[in-house]
């Protein structure tokens, strides 16, 4: 996943500090991060000439990184104690998704989610979404311990 931001270094440092990502490559305006149990994430500085002209000034808007976690309340407390800006307080959706959002210094939204038993799925009777139906950039709950 590649996201265009104002300051690639700042977003890279945020994922490294708070979610355990490792910088694997960096250049002026570009950072690439990896995680053994999660997605690879690339940050590119807005306006960088390696981007097609029509995309150079766009910002990573309308996109979020989503991580499935094993203990959402503990993650919320940990990130809040670390001073991470909470973009949306924890809540439970009718289909059993328990979720909250944080924002990195460039405004990239990161969703943390786990699933709770709703006693029968959604209002339509369907099962709660599985891991594969969440965002494309999702680490599994079993892998979350390495993201801490």
PDB file of C-alpha atoms in Angstrom:
ATOM      1  CA  UNK A   1       0.000   0.000   0.000  1.00  0.00           C
ATOM      2  CA  UNK A   2       1.389   3.394  -0.969  1.00  0.00           C
ATOM      3  CA  UNK A   3       0.094   6.582   0.638  1.00  0.00           C
ATOM      4  CA  UNK A   4       0.935  10.144  -0.402  1.00  0.00           C
ATOM      5  CA  UNK A   5       1.538  12.446   2.584  1.00  0.00           C
ATOM      6  CA  UNK A   6       3.173  15.799   3.356  1.00  0.00           C
ATOM      7  CA  UNK A   7       6.050  14.268   5.345  1.00  0.00           C
ATOM      8  CA  UNK A   8       6.912  10.620   4.630  1.00  0.00           C
ATOM      9  CA  UNK A   9       9.503  10.468   7.421  1.00  0.00           C
ATOM     10  CA  UNK A  10       6.981  11.510  10.081  1.00  0.00           C
ATOM     11  CA  UNK A  11       4.385   8.931   9.028  1.00  0.00           C
ATOM     12  CA  UNK A  12       7.101   6.271   8.866  1.00  0.00           C
ATOM     13  CA  UNK A  13       8.299   7.086  12.385  1.00  0.00           C
ATOM     14  CA  UNK A  14       4.696   6.952  13.660  1.00  0.00           C
ATOM     15  CA  UNK A  15       4.131   3.389  12.373  1.00  0.00           C
ATOM     16  CA  UNK A  16       7.539   2.313  13.673  1.00  0.00           C
ATOM     17  CA  UNK A  17       7.021   3.753  17.146  1.00  0.00           C
ATOM     18  CA  UNK A  18       3.413   2.798  17.766  1.00  0.00           C
ATOM     19  CA  UNK A  19       2.899  -0.342  15.658  1.00  0.00           C
ATOM     20  CA  UNK A  20       6.325  -2.006  15.383  1.00  0.00           C
ATOM     21  CA  UNK A  21       6.977  -1.474  11.670  1.00  0.00           C
ATOM     22  CA  UNK A  22      10.586  -1.424  10.424  1.00  0.00           C
ATOM     23  CA  UNK A  23      11.900   0.967   7.796  1.00  0.00           C
ATOM     24  CA  UNK A  24      13.331  -1.119   4.969  1.00  0.00           C
ATOM     25  CA  UNK A  25      14.181   1.632   2.506  1.00  0.00           C
ATOM     26  CA  UNK A  26      14.244   5.411   2.529  1.00  0.00           C
ATOM     27  CA  UNK A  27      15.182   8.243   0.212  1.00  0.00           C
ATOM     28  CA  UNK A  28      14.287  11.902  -0.043  1.00  0.00           C
ATOM     29  CA  UNK A  29      10.482  11.954   0.183  1.00  0.00           C
ATOM     30  CA  UNK A  30      10.054   8.189   0.289  1.00  0.00           C
ATOM     31  CA  UNK A  31       9.958   5.513   2.991  1.00  0.00           C
ATOM     32  CA  UNK A  32       9.098   1.838   2.782  1.00  0.00           C
ATOM     33  CA  UNK A  33       8.094  -0.094   5.895  1.00  0.00           C
ATOM     34  CA  UNK A  34       7.538  -3.742   6.564  1.00  0.00           C
ATOM     35  CA  UNK A  35       6.183  -5.830   9.372  1.00  0.00           C
ATOM     36  CA  UNK A  36       6.638  -9.616   9.613  1.00  0.00           C
ATOM     37  CA  UNK A  37       2.957 -10.056  10.485  1.00  0.00           C
ATOM     38  CA  UNK A  38       1.358  -7.165   8.652  1.00  0.00           C
ATOM     39  CA  UNK A  39       1.187  -5.282   5.387  1.00  0.00           C
ATOM     40  CA  UNK A  40       4.022  -3.398   3.722  1.00  0.00           C
ATOM     41  CA  UNK A  41       3.378   0.333   3.749  1.00  0.00           C
ATOM     42  CA  UNK A  42       5.061   2.972   1.599  1.00  0.00           C
ATOM     43  CA  UNK A  43       4.838   6.704   2.228  1.00  0.00           C
ATOM     44  CA  UNK A  44       5.628   9.118  -0.601  1.00  0.00           C
ATOM     45  CA  UNK A  45       5.912  12.877  -0.142  1.00  0.00           C
ATOM     46  CA  UNK A  46       3.215  14.830  -1.945  1.00  0.00           C
ATOM     47  CA  UNK A  47       4.577  16.537  -5.073  1.00  0.00           C
ATOM     48  CA  UNK A  48       7.398  14.025  -5.615  1.00  0.00           C
ATOM     49  CA  UNK A  49       8.247  13.847  -9.319  1.00  0.00           C
ATOM     50  CA  UNK A  50       8.322  10.042  -9.428  1.00  0.00           C
ATOM     51  CA  UNK A  51       4.523  10.172  -9.218  1.00  0.00           C
ATOM     52  CA  UNK A  52       2.488  10.730 -12.377  1.00  0.00           C
ATOM     53  CA  UNK A  53       1.765  14.432 -12.794  1.00  0.00           C
ATOM     54  CA  UNK A  54      -1.956  14.041 -12.112  1.00  0.00           C
ATOM     55  CA  UNK A  55      -1.304  12.302  -8.787  1.00  0.00           C
ATOM     56  CA  UNK A  56       1.552  14.412  -7.383  1.00  0.00           C
ATOM     57  CA  UNK A  57      -0.578  16.778  -5.341  1.00  0.00           C
ATOM     58  CA  UNK A  58      -3.119  14.290  -4.022  1.00  0.00           C
ATOM     59  CA  UNK A  59      -3.146  13.374  -0.339  1.00  0.00           C
ATOM     60  CA  UNK A  60      -4.019  10.001   1.187  1.00  0.00           C
ATOM     61  CA  UNK A  61      -7.640  11.005   1.770  1.00  0.00           C
ATOM     62  CA  UNK A  62     -10.454   8.516   2.056  1.00  0.00           C
ATOM     63  CA  UNK A  63      -7.990   5.683   2.728  1.00  0.00           C
ATOM     64  CA  UNK A  64      -7.246   4.148   6.074  1.00  0.00           C
ATOM     65  CA  UNK A  65      -4.992   1.445   7.390  1.00  0.00           C
ATOM     66  CA  UNK A  66      -6.902  -1.205   9.346  1.00  0.00           C
ATOM     67  CA  UNK A  67      -5.408  -3.563  11.905  1.00  0.00           C
ATOM     68  CA  UNK A  68      -7.372  -6.347  13.565  1.00  0.00           C
ATOM     69  CA  UNK A  69      -6.228  -6.617  17.189  1.00  0.00           C
ATOM     70  CA  UNK A  70      -6.688  -9.212  19.916  1.00  0.00           C
ATOM     71  CA  UNK A  71      -7.519  -6.772  22.743  1.00  0.00           C
ATOM     72  CA  UNK A  72      -9.059  -3.515  21.543  1.00  0.00           C
ATOM     73  CA  UNK A  73      -9.496  -1.892  24.991  1.00  0.00           C
ATOM     74  CA  UNK A  74      -5.825  -2.553  25.804  1.00  0.00           C
ATOM     75  CA  UNK A  75      -4.721  -1.083  22.465  1.00  0.00           C
ATOM     76  CA  UNK A  76      -6.858   1.984  23.074  1.00  0.00           C
ATOM     77  CA  UNK A  77      -5.326   2.536  26.513  1.00  0.00           C
ATOM     78  CA  UNK A  78      -1.788   1.929  25.224  1.00  0.00           C
ATOM     79  CA  UNK A  79      -2.088   4.373  22.326  1.00  0.00           C
ATOM     80  CA  UNK A  80      -3.864   6.993  24.428  1.00  0.00           C
ATOM     81  CA  UNK A  81      -1.101   6.753  27.056  1.00  0.00           C
ATOM     82  CA  UNK A  82       1.474   7.209  24.279  1.00  0.00           C
ATOM     83  CA  UNK A  83      -0.241  10.450  23.271  1.00  0.00           C
ATOM     84  CA  UNK A  84      -1.568   9.204  19.937  1.00  0.00           C
ATOM     85  CA  UNK A  85      -4.447  11.405  18.700  1.00  0.00           C
ATOM     86  CA  UNK A  86      -7.733   9.497  18.893  1.00  0.00           C
ATOM     87  CA  UNK A  87      -9.795  10.353  15.787  1.00  0.00           C
ATOM     88  CA  UNK A  88     -12.849   8.337  16.874  1.00  0.00           C
ATOM     89  CA  UNK A  89     -13.530   6.934  20.317  1.00  0.00           C
ATOM     90  CA  UNK A  90     -14.189   3.185  20.669  1.00  0.00           C
ATOM     91  CA  UNK A  91     -17.632   1.994  19.702  1.00  0.00           C
ATOM     92  CA  UNK A  92     -19.438  -1.240  18.894  1.00  0.00           C
ATOM     93  CA  UNK A  93     -21.248  -1.573  15.580  1.00  0.00           C
ATOM     94  CA  UNK A  94     -24.487  -3.621  15.356  1.00  0.00           C
ATOM     95  CA  UNK A  95     -22.706  -6.348  13.350  1.00  0.00           C
ATOM     96  CA  UNK A  96     -20.164  -6.977  16.131  1.00  0.00           C
ATOM     97  CA  UNK A  97     -17.248  -4.821  15.027  1.00  0.00           C
ATOM     98  CA  UNK A  98     -15.620  -3.025  17.932  1.00  0.00           C
ATOM     99  CA  UNK A  99     -13.538  -0.154  16.529  1.00  0.00           C
ATOM    100  CA  UNK A 100     -11.662   3.082  17.166  1.00  0.00           C
ATOM    101  CA  UNK A 101      -9.562   5.340  14.936  1.00  0.00           C
ATOM    102  CA  UNK A 102      -6.265   7.140  15.444  1.00  0.00           C
ATOM    103  CA  UNK A 103      -4.548   9.693  13.218  1.00  0.00           C
ATOM    104  CA  UNK A 104      -0.857   9.964  12.370  1.00  0.00           C
ATOM    105  CA  UNK A 105       0.837  13.393  12.191  1.00  0.00           C
ATOM    106  CA  UNK A 106      -0.014  13.659   8.457  1.00  0.00           C
ATOM    107  CA  UNK A 107      -3.688  12.856   9.013  1.00  0.00           C
ATOM    108  CA  UNK A 108      -3.491   9.218   7.863  1.00  0.00           C
ATOM    109  CA  UNK A 109      -6.302   7.386   9.657  1.00  0.00           C
ATOM    110  CA  UNK A 110      -5.557   4.027  11.275  1.00  0.00           C
ATOM    111  CA  UNK A 111      -8.467   1.819  12.289  1.00  0.00           C
ATOM    112  CA  UNK A 112      -8.072  -0.705  15.086  1.00  0.00           C
ATOM    113  CA  UNK A 113     -10.777  -3.338  15.257  1.00  0.00           C
ATOM    114  CA  UNK A 114     -11.766  -6.555  16.950  1.00  0.00           C
ATOM    115  CA  UNK A 115     -14.966  -8.570  16.916  1.00  0.00           C
ATOM    116  CA  UNK A 116     -17.462  -9.212  19.679  1.00  0.00           C
ATOM    117  CA  UNK A 117     -20.256 -11.736  19.802  1.00  0.00           C
ATOM    118  CA  UNK A 118     -23.580 -10.163  18.823  1.00  0.00           C
ATOM    119  CA  UNK A 119     -25.719 -13.248  19.386  1.00  0.00           C
ATOM    120  CA  UNK A 120     -26.690 -13.895  15.794  1.00  0.00           C
ATOM    121  CA  UNK A 121     -24.797 -11.731  13.373  1.00  0.00           C
ATOM    122  CA  UNK A 122     -26.120  -8.597  11.725  1.00  0.00           C
ATOM    123  CA  UNK A 123     -29.719  -7.465  11.486  1.00  0.00           C
ATOM    124  CA  UNK A 124     -30.036  -9.523   8.282  1.00  0.00           C
ATOM    125  CA  UNK A 125     -28.829 -12.631  10.109  1.00  0.00           C
ATOM    126  CA  UNK A 126     -25.522 -12.721   8.234  1.00  0.00           C
ATOM    127  CA  UNK A 127     -22.310 -13.582   9.976  1.00  0.00           C
ATOM    128  CA  UNK A 128     -19.996 -10.765  11.062  1.00  0.00           C
ATOM    129  CA  UNK A 129     -17.465  -9.833   8.371  1.00  0.00           C
ATOM    130  CA  UNK A 130     -14.402 -12.027   8.339  1.00  0.00           C
ATOM    131  CA  UNK A 131     -10.814 -10.855   8.319  1.00  0.00           C
ATOM    132  CA  UNK A 132     -10.770 -10.985   4.516  1.00  0.00           C
ATOM    133  CA  UNK A 133     -13.680  -8.544   4.286  1.00  0.00           C
ATOM    134  CA  UNK A 134     -11.953  -5.872   6.330  1.00  0.00           C
ATOM    135  CA  UNK A 135      -9.559  -3.363   4.763  1.00  0.00           C
ATOM    136  CA  UNK A 136      -6.864  -4.727   2.472  1.00  0.00           C
ATOM    137  CA  UNK A 137      -4.089  -3.570   4.790  1.00  0.00           C
ATOM    138  CA  UNK A 138      -5.035  -5.703   7.815  1.00  0.00           C
ATOM    139  CA  UNK A 139      -2.889  -7.667  10.223  1.00  0.00           C
ATOM    140  CA  UNK A 140      -4.597 -10.640  11.878  1.00  0.00           C
ATOM    141  CA  UNK A 141      -5.443 -10.732  15.561  1.00  0.00           C
ATOM    142  CA  UNK A 142      -2.955 -13.556  16.126  1.00  0.00           C
ATOM    143  CA  UNK A 143      -0.231 -11.426  14.562  1.00  0.00           C
ATOM    144  CA  UNK A 144      -1.107  -8.284  16.563  1.00  0.00           C
ATOM    145  CA  UNK A 145       1.251  -9.088  19.441  1.00  0.00           C
ATOM    146  CA  UNK A 146       4.159  -8.388  17.118  1.00  0.00           C
ATOM    147  CA  UNK A 147       2.654  -5.003  16.213  1.00  0.00           C
ATOM    148  CA  UNK A 148       3.010  -3.793  19.812  1.00  0.00           C
TER     149      UNK A 148
END
